[in-house]
Coordinates of C-alpha atoms in Angstrom, one line a residue:
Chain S
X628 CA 50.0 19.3 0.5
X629 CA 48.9 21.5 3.4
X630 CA 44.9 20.6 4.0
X631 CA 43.6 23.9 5.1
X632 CA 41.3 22.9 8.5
X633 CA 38.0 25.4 7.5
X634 CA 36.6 28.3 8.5
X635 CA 34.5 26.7 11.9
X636 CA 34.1 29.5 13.9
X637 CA 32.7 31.7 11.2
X638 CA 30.7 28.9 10.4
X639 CA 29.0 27.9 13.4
X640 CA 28.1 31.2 14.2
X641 CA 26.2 31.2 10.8
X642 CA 24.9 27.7 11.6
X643 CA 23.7 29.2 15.1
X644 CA 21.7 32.0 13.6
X645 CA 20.2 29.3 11.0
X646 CA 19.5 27.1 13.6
X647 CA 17.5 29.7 15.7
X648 CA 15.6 29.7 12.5
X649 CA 14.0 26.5 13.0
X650 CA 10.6 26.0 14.0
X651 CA 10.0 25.4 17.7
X652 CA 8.6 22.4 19.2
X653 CA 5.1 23.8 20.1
X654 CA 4.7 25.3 16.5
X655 CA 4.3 22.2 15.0
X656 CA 0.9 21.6 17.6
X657 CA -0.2 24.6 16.2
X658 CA -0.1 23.9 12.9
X659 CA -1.9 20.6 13.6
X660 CA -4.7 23.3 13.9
X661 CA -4.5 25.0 10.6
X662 CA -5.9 23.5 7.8
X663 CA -3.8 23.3 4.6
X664 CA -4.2 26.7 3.2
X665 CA -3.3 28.4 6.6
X666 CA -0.6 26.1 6.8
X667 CA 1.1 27.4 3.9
X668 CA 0.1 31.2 4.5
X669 CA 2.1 30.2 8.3
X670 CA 4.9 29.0 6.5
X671 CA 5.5 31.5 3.6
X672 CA 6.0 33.9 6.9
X673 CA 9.1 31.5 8.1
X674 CA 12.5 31.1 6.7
X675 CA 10.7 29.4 4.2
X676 CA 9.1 32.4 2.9
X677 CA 11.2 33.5 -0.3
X678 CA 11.1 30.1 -1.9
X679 CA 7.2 30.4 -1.2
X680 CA 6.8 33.7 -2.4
X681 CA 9.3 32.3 -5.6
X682 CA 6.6 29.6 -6.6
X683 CA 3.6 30.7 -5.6
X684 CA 2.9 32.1 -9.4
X685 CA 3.5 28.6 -10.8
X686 CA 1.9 26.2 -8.1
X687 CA -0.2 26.6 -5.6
X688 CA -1.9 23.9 -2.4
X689 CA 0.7 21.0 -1.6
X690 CA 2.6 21.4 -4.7
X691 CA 4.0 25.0 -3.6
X692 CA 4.2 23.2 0.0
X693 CA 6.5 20.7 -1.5
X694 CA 8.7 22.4 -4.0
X695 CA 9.1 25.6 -1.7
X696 CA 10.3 23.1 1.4
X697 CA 13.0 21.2 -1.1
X698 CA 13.8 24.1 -2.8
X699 CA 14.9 25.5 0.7
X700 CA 16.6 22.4 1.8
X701 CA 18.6 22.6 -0.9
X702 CA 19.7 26.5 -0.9
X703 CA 20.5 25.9 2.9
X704 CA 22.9 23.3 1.9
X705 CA 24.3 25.0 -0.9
X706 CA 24.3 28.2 1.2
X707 CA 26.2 26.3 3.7
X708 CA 28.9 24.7 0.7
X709 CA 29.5 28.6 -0.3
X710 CA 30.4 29.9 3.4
X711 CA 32.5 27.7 3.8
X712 CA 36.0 27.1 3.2
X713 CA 39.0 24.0 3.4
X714 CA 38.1 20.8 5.8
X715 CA 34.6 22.3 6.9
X716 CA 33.3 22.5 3.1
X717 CA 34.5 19.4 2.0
X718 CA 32.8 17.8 5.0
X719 CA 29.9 19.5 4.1
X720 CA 29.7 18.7 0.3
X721 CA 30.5 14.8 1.5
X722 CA 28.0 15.2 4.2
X723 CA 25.3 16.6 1.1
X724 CA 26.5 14.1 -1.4
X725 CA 23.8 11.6 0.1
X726 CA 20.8 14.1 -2.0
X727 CA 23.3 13.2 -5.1
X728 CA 22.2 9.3 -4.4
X729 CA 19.1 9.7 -3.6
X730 CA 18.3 12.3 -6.7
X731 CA 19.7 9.8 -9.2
X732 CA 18.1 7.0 -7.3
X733 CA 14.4 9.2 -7.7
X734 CA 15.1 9.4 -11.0
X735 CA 15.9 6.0 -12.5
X736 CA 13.0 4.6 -10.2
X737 CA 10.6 7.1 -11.9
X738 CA 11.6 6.5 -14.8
X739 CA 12.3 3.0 -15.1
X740 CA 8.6 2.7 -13.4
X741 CA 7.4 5.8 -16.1
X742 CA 6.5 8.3 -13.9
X743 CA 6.0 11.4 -16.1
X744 CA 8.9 13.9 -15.1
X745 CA 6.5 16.3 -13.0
X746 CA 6.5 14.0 -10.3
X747 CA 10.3 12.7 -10.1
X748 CA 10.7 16.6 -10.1
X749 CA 8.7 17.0 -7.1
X750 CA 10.9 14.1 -5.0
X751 CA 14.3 15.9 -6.1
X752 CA 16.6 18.1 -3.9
X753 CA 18.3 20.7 -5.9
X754 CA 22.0 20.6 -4.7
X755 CA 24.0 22.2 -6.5
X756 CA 28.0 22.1 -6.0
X757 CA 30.9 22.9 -8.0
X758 CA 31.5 20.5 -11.0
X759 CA 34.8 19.0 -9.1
X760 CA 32.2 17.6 -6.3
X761 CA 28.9 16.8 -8.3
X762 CA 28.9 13.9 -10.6
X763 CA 26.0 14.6 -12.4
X764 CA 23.4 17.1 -14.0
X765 CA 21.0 15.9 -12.2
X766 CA 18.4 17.1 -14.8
X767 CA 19.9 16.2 -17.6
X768 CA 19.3 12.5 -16.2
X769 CA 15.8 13.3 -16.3
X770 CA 15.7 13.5 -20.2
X771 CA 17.4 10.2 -20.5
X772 CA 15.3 6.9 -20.5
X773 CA 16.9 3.7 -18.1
X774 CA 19.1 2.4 -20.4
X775 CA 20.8 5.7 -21.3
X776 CA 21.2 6.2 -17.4
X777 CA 22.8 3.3 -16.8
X778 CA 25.3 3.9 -19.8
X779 CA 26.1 7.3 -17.8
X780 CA 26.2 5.6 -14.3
X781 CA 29.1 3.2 -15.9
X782 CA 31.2 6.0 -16.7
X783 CA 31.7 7.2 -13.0
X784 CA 33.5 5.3 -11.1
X785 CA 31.3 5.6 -7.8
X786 CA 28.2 4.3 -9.5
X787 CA 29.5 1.6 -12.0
X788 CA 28.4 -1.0 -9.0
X789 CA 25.1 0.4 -9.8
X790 CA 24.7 0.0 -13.6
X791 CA 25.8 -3.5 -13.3
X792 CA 23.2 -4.4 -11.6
X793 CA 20.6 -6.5 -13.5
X794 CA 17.2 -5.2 -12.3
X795 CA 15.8 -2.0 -11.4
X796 CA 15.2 -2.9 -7.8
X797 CA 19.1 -4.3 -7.6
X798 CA 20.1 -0.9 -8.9
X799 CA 17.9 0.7 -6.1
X800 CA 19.3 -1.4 -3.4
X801 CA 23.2 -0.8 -4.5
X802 CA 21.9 3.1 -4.8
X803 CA 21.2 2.8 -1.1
X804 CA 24.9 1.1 -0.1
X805 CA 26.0 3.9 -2.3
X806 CA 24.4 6.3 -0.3
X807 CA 25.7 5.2 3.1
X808 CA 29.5 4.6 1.9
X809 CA 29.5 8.2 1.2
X810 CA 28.4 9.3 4.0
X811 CA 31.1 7.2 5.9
X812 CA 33.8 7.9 3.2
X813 CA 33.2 11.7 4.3
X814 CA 33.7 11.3 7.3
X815 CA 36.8 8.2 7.8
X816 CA 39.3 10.0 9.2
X817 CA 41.1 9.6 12.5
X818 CA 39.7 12.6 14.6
X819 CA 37.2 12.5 17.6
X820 CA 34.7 14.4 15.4
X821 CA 34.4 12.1 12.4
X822 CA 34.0 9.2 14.8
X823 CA 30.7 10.7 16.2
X824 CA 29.4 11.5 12.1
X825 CA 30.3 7.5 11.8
X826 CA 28.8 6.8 14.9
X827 CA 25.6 8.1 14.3
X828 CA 25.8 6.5 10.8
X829 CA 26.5 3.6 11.7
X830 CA 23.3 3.8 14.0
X831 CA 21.5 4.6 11.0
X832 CA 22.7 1.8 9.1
X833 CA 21.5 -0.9 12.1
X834 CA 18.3 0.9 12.0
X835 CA 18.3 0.0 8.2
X836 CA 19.3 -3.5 8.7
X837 CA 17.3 -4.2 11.4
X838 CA 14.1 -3.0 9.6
X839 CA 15.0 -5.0 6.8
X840 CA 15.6 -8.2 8.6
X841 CA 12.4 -7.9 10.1
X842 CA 10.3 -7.0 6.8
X843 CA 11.9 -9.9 5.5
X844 CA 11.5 -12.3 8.5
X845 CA 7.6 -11.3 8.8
X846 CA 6.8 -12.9 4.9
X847 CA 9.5 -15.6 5.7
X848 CA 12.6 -14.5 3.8
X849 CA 15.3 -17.0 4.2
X850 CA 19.2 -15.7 5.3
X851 CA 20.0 -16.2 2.0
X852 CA 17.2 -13.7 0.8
X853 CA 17.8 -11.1 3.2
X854 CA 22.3 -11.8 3.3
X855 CA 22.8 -9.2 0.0
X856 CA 20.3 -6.5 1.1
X857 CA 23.0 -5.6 4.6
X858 CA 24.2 -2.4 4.4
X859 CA 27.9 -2.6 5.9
X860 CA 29.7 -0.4 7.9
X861 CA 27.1 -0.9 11.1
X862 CA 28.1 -0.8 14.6
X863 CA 26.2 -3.8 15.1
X864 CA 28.9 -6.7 13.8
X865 CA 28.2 -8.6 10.8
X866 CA 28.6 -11.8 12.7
X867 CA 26.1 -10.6 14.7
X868 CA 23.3 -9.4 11.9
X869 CA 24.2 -13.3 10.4
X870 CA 23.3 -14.8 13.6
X871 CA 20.6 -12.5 13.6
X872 CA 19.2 -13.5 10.0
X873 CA 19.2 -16.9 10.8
X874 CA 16.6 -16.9 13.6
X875 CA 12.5 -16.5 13.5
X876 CA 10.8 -13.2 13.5
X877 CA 9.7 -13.6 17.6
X878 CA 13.6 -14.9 18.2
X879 CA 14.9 -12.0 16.9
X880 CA 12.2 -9.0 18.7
X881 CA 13.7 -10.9 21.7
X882 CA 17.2 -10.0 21.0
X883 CA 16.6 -6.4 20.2
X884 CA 16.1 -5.9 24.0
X885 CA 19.9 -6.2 23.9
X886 CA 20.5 -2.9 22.1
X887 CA 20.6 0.6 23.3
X888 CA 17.5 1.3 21.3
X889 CA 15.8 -1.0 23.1
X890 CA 13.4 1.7 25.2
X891 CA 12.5 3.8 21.4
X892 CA 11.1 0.5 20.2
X893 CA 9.7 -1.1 22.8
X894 CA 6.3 -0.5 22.5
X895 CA 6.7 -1.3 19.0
X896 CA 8.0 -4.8 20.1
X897 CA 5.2 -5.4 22.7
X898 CA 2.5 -4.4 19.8
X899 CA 4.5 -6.4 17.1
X900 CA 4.0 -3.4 15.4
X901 CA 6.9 -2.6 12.5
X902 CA 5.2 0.9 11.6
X903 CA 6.1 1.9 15.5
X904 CA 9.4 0.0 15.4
X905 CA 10.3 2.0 12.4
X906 CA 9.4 5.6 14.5
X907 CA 11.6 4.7 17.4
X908 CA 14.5 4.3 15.5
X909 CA 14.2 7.6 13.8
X910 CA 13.5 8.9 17.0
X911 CA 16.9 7.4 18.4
X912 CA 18.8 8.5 16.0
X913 CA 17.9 12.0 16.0
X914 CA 18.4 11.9 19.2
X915 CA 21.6 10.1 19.3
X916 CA 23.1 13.2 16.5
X917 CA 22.1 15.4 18.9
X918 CA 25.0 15.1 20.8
X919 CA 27.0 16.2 17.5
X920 CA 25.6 19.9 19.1
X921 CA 27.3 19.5 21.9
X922 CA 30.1 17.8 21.8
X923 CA 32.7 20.1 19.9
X924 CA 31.1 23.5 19.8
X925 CA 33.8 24.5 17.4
X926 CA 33.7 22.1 14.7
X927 CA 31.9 20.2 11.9
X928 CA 29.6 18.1 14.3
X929 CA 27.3 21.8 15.2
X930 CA 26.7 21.8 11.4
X931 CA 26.2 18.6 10.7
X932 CA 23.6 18.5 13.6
X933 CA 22.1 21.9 12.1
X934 CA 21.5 19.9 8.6
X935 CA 19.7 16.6 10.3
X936 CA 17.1 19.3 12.1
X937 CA 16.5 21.0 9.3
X938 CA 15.8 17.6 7.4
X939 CA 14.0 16.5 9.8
X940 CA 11.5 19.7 10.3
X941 CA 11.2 19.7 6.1
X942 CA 10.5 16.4 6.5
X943 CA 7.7 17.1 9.2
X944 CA 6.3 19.9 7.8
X945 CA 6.0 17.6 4.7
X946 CA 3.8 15.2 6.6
X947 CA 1.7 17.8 8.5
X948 CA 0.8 19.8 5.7
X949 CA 0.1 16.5 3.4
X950 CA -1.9 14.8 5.9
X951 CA -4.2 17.6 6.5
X952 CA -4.4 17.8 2.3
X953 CA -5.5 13.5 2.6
X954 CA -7.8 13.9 5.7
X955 CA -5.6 11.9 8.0
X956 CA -6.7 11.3 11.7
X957 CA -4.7 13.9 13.7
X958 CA -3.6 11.3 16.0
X959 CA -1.9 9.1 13.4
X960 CA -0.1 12.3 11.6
X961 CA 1.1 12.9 15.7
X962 CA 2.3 9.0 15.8
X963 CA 4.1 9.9 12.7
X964 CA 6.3 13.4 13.5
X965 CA 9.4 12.7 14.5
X966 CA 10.2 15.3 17.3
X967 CA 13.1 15.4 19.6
Chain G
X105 CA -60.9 -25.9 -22.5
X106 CA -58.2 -28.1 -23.9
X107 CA -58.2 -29.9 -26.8
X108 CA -59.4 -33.3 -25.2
X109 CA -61.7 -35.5 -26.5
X110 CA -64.7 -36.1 -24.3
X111 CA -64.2 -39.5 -24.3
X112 CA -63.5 -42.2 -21.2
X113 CA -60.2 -42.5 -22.4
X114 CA -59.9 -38.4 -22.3
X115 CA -60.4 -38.5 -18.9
X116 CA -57.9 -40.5 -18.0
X117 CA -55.6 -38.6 -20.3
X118 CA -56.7 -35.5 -18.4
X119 CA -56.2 -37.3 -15.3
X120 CA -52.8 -38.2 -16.2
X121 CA -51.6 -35.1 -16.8
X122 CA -53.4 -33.2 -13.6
X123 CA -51.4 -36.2 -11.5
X124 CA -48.0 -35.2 -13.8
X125 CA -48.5 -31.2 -13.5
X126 CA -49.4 -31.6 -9.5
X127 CA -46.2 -33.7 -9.0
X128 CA -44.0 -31.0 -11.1
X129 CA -45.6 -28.4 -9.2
X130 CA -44.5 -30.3 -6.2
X131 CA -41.1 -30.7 -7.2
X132 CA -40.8 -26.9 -8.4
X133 CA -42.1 -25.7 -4.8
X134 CA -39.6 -28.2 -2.9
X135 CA -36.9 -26.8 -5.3
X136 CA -37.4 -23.3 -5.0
X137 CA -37.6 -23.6 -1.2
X138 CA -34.3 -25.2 -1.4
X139 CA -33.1 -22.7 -3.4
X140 CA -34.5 -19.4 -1.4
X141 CA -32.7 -21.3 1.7
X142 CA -29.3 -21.4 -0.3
X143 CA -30.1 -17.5 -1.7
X144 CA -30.5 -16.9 1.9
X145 CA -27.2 -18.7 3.0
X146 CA -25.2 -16.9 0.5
X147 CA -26.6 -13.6 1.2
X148 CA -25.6 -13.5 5.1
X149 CA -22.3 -14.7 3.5
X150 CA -22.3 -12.1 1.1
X151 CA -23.9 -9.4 3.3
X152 CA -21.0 -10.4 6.1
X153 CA -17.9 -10.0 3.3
X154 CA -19.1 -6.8 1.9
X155 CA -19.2 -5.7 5.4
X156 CA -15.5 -6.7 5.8
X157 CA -14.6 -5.3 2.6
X158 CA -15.8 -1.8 3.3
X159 CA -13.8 -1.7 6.5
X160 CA -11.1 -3.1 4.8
X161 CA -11.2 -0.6 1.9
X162 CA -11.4 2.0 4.7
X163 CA -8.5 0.6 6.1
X164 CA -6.4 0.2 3.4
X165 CA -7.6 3.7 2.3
X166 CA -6.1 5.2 5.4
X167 CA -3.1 3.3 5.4
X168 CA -2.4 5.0 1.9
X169 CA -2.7 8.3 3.0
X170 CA -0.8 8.2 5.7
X171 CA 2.3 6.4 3.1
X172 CA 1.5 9.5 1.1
X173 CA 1.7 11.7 4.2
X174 CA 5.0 10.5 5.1
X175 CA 6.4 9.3 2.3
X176 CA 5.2 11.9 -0.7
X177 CA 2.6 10.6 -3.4
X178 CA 5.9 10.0 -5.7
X179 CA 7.6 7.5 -3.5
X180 CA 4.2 5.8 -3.4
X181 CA 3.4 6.0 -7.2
X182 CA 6.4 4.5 -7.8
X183 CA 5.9 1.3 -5.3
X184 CA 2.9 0.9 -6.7
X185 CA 4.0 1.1 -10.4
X186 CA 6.6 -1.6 -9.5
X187 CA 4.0 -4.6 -9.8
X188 CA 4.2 -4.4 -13.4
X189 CA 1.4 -8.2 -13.7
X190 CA -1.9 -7.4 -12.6
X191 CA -3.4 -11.0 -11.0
X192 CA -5.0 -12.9 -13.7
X193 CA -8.7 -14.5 -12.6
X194 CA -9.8 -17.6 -13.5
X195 CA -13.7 -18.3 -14.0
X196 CA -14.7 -22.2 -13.8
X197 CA -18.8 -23.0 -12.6
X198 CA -20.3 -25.2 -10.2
X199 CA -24.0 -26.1 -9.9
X200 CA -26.3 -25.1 -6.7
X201 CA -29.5 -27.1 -7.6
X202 CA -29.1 -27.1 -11.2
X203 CA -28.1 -23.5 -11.7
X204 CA -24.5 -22.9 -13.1
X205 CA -22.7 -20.1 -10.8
X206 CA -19.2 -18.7 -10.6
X207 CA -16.0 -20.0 -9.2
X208 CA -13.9 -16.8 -9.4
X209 CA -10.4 -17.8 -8.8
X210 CA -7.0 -15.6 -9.2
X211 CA -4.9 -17.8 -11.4
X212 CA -1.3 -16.1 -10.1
X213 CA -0.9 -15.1 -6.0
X214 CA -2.7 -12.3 -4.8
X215 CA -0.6 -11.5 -1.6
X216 CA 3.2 -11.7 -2.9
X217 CA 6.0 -11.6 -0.3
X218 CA 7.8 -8.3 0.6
X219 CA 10.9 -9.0 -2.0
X220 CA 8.3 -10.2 -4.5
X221 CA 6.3 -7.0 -5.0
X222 CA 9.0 -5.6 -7.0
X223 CA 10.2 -2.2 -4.9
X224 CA 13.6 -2.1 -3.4
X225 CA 13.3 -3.1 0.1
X226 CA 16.6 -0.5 1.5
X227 CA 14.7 2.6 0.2
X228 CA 10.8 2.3 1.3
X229 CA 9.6 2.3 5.0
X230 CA 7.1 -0.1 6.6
X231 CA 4.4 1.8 5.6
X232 CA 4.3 0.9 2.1
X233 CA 4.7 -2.6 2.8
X234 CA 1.5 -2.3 5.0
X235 CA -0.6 -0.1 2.4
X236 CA 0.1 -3.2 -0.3
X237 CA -0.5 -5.9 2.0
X238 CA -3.8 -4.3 2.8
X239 CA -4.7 -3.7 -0.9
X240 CA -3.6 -7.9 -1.5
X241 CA -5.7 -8.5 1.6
X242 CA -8.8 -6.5 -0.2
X243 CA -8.5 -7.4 -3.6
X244 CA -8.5 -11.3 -2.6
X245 CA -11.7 -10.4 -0.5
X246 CA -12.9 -8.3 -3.7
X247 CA -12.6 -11.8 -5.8
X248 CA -14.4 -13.6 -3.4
X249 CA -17.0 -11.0 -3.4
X250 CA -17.9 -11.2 -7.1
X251 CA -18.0 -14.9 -6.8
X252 CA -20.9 -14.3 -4.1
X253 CA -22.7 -11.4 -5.4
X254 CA -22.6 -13.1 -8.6
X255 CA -24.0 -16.1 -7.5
X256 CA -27.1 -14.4 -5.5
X257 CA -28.0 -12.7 -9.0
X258 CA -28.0 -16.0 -10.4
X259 CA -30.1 -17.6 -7.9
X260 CA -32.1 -15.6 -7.6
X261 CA -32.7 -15.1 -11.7
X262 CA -33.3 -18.9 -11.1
X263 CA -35.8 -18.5 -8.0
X264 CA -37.7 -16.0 -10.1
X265 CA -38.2 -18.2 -13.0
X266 CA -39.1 -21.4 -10.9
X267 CA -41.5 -19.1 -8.7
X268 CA -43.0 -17.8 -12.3
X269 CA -43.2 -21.7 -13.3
X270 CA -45.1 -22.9 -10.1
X271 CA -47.3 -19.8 -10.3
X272 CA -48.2 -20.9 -14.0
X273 CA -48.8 -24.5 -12.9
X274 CA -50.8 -23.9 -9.8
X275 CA -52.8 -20.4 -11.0
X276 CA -53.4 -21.7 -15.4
X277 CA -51.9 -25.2 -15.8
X278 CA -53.6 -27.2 -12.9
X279 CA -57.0 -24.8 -12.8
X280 CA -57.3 -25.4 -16.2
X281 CA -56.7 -29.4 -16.6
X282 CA -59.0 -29.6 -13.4
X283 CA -61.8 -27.8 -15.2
X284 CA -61.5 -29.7 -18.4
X285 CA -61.9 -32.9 -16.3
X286 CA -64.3 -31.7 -14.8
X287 CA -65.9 -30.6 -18.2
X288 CA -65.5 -34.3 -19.5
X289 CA -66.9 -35.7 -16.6
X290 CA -69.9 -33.7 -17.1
X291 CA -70.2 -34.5 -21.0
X292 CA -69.7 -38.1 -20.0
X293 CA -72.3 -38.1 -17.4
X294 CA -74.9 -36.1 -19.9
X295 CA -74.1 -38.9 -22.6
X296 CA -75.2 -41.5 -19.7
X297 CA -78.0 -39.9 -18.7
X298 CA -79.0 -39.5 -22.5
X299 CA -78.4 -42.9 -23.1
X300 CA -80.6 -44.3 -20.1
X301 CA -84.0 -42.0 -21.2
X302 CA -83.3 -43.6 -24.6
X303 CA -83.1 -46.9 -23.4
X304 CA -86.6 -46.2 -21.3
X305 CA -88.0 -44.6 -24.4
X306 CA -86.7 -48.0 -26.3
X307 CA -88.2 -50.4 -23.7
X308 CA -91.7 -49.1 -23.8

């Protein structure tokens, strides 16, 4: 079997154009000016302006905001799946499997909780992909209630963990694993470039398991409690997360000083604050994938570091325009963007 | 004038009753002083938690929209849809100075632990933990709030009545027994002074 290596250069020069694309760090002060209405007018004259122009018949205020912005996250990754060809698309489609989990995991939370299907709609990123790499029709889950769902999770083999599960939150939680052992299964081989996409994670996962130890510590979970939420596959060791399980909220801040995320979090340490805790990590990690630009020009890792910035600007874009719908105080929708 | 007889032993009845209405009357001002100092203790109390519950509601309020900023309304719908029992309340009452008021009570906890809420833990942020524990924080405060503002309406339902009572006693009941008595006395002395001009008229 001869595995065909991708079309990369052709590929990153697309990704480079794309990437010039994205919204620049100073536009995002500007559209802490705007109020809501300018902020979509601003934004249907971006690259986001032919989904906005699409819906604008059918919704309109932070509806349009919302649909437009997924609707454009998921044509750039199907966009992306299309151009490309061999290694470099199957990467890609592995890379984009993550908005499979997290559709399906949308879905059976909004509907086991009865969420009427406008509203799961509006948290759903429409990925398509041939049949071969998409397991579901994502909208056809939509129509079914929980207990048809989990009959159809059962009959694929990636998500039978998750229909064995008892309760609806310990199908969520699997859905999460789920989520993170495709992300790594994508990306397992032996070269330098799929050790920095498992690196960064892997840095994602910690950030997981941290926060979760310390939701849990701060109500007084026991190790027991907190042992079945880990997520594996973190570059911090698992001996080291059960040491770390076993101590007291305060015990454990201390220890944090011993990782290389130390100076994102700090202040959120010295404040005891998990809300800032939270940011820093994000921060880190985004700033940790951007080496993926740099490292191999020519490669997966440009792309892969295209797609986390374009995530990351839908997702604050998201928040700007939504907190200027709510009222929020500026300076806490500031705290909240995640800008590297 | 009351239905007394004009008689010696009518006074005294009269008198009986001004010495029984003063010492009710006496009784009702010391208890409604008692109770206007206790209407008074309960109001600062009251007046200091609804304080605290509109910053907290204010609070908790922001908190929300900034989960909803960051995490989209459905994300948050959906936590919040994931406490499926509401907190029952339980209603027992205690006496303050004879009058029955509220002890408001939730039967079940109020503030449930993170994995106790009933969203997965993996897939929400911070946030939403924060936004619920302010809404347990303010719903406890909201229970002990109708307790208070209950009991104020009570007492003071009860002040009102007492001060109508002492009113009635001190402005009709008293007034009126006084003047009757003072009514026999004045029949009484008449009669005496009637019966000495007879008893001249008889001895000459």
């Amino acid at each position: 079997m001869i595995f065909r290596r991708g079309n990369y250069p052709y590929l990153v020069a697309r990704v480079r154009a794309m990437k010039g694309r994205l919204l620049k760090r100073d536009v995002y002060g500007r559209l802490m000016g705007m109020g809501l209405k300018d902020i979509i007018r601003f934004i249907g004259e971006t690259d986001y302006k032919k989904e906005i122009d699409e819906l604008a018949g059918k919704y309109s205020g932070i509806d349009l905001l919302e649909k437009a912005l997924n609707l454009n996250l998921g044509r750039t990754i199907n966009k992306l799946i299309k151009i490309s060809t061999g290694d470099a698309r199957r990467k890609i489609v592995a890379y984009s499997s993550k908005y499979e989990v997290i559709n399906v995991r949308n879905i059976i939370v909004g509907v086991g909780r009865g969420l009427p299907i406008e509203e799961i709609e509006k948290s759903l990123v429409p990925v398509e992909a041939e049949p071969l790499e998409m397991e579901f029709d994502i909208y056809g889950l939509l129509k079914m209630n929980l207990s048809e769902i989990r009959d159809e999770l059962g009959r694929h083999r990636d998500y039978r963990a998750v229909a064995e599960r008892k309760s609806l939150v310990e199908m969520e939680e699997e859905l999460i694993r789920l989520y993170y052992e495709r992300l790594a299964s994508g990306f397992s081989g032996r070269s330098r470039e799929d050790r920095i996409v498992r690196e960064v994670v892997s840095t994602e996962i910690d950030a997981r398991n941290i926060m979760t130890v310390l939701r849990m510590k701060v109500d007084g979970a026991t190790p027991r409690e907190i042992r079945w939420r880990l997520i594996e596959n973190g570059a911090i060791p698992r001996k080291e997360m059960e040491l770390l399980i076993r101590e007291e909220f305060d015990e454990i801040l201390k220890h944090l000083k011993n990782y290389p995320f130390f100076q994102y979090i700090k202040e959120g340490i010295e404040k005891r604050d998990l809300s800032k805790i939270e940011q820093g990590l994000k921060r880190y990690i985004l700033k940790k994938a951007e080496k993926l630009a740099y490292y191999r020009p020519i490669s997966i890792l440009p792309v892969i570091n295209y797609l986390m910035r374009k995530e990351n600007e839908v997702s604050n874009l998201r928040l700007i325009a939504r907190g200027k719908e709510l009222n929020l105080r500026e300076d806490l929708i500031r705290e909240n963007l995640v800008v590297v | 004038m009351m239905e007394i007889r004009p008689t010696r032993s009518g006074l005294i009845e009269v008198k009986r009753r001004i010495e029984i209405a003063k010492k009710g009357w006496e009784l009702l001002k010391r208890k409604r002083d008692a109770l206007v100092s206790e209407f008074f203790k309960i109001m600062e109390q009251t007046a200091e938690l609804r304080r605290k519950v509109n910053e907290k509601y204010a609070k908790a309020y922001e908190k929300l929209s900034l989960a909803k900023a960051v995490e989209g309304t459905p994300a948050i719908v959906s936590a919040a849809m994931s406490v499926r029992e509401a907190p029952e309340i339980d209603v027992s009452f205690k006496n303050i100075m004879g009058v029955k008021v509220p002890k408001v009570k939730s039967k079940g906890k109020i503030k449930r632990k993170i994995w106790e809420r009933g969203y997965g833990i993996l897939g929400t942020s911070t946030l939403i933990d924060e936004v619920s524990k302010e809404y347990e924080e303010l719903l406890e405060m909201g229970v002990k709030l109708t307790e208070l503002e209950n009991t104020l309406v009570r007492l003071l339902d009860e002040i009102d009545k007492n001060k109508r009572r002492v009113n009635a006693l001190e402005y009709i009941v008293i007034p009126n027994l006084e003047r009757t008595s003072r009514e026999i006395r004045f029949k009484l002395e008449e009669m005496e002074r009637e019966d000495i001009f007879r008893l001249k008229r008889f001895k000459r």
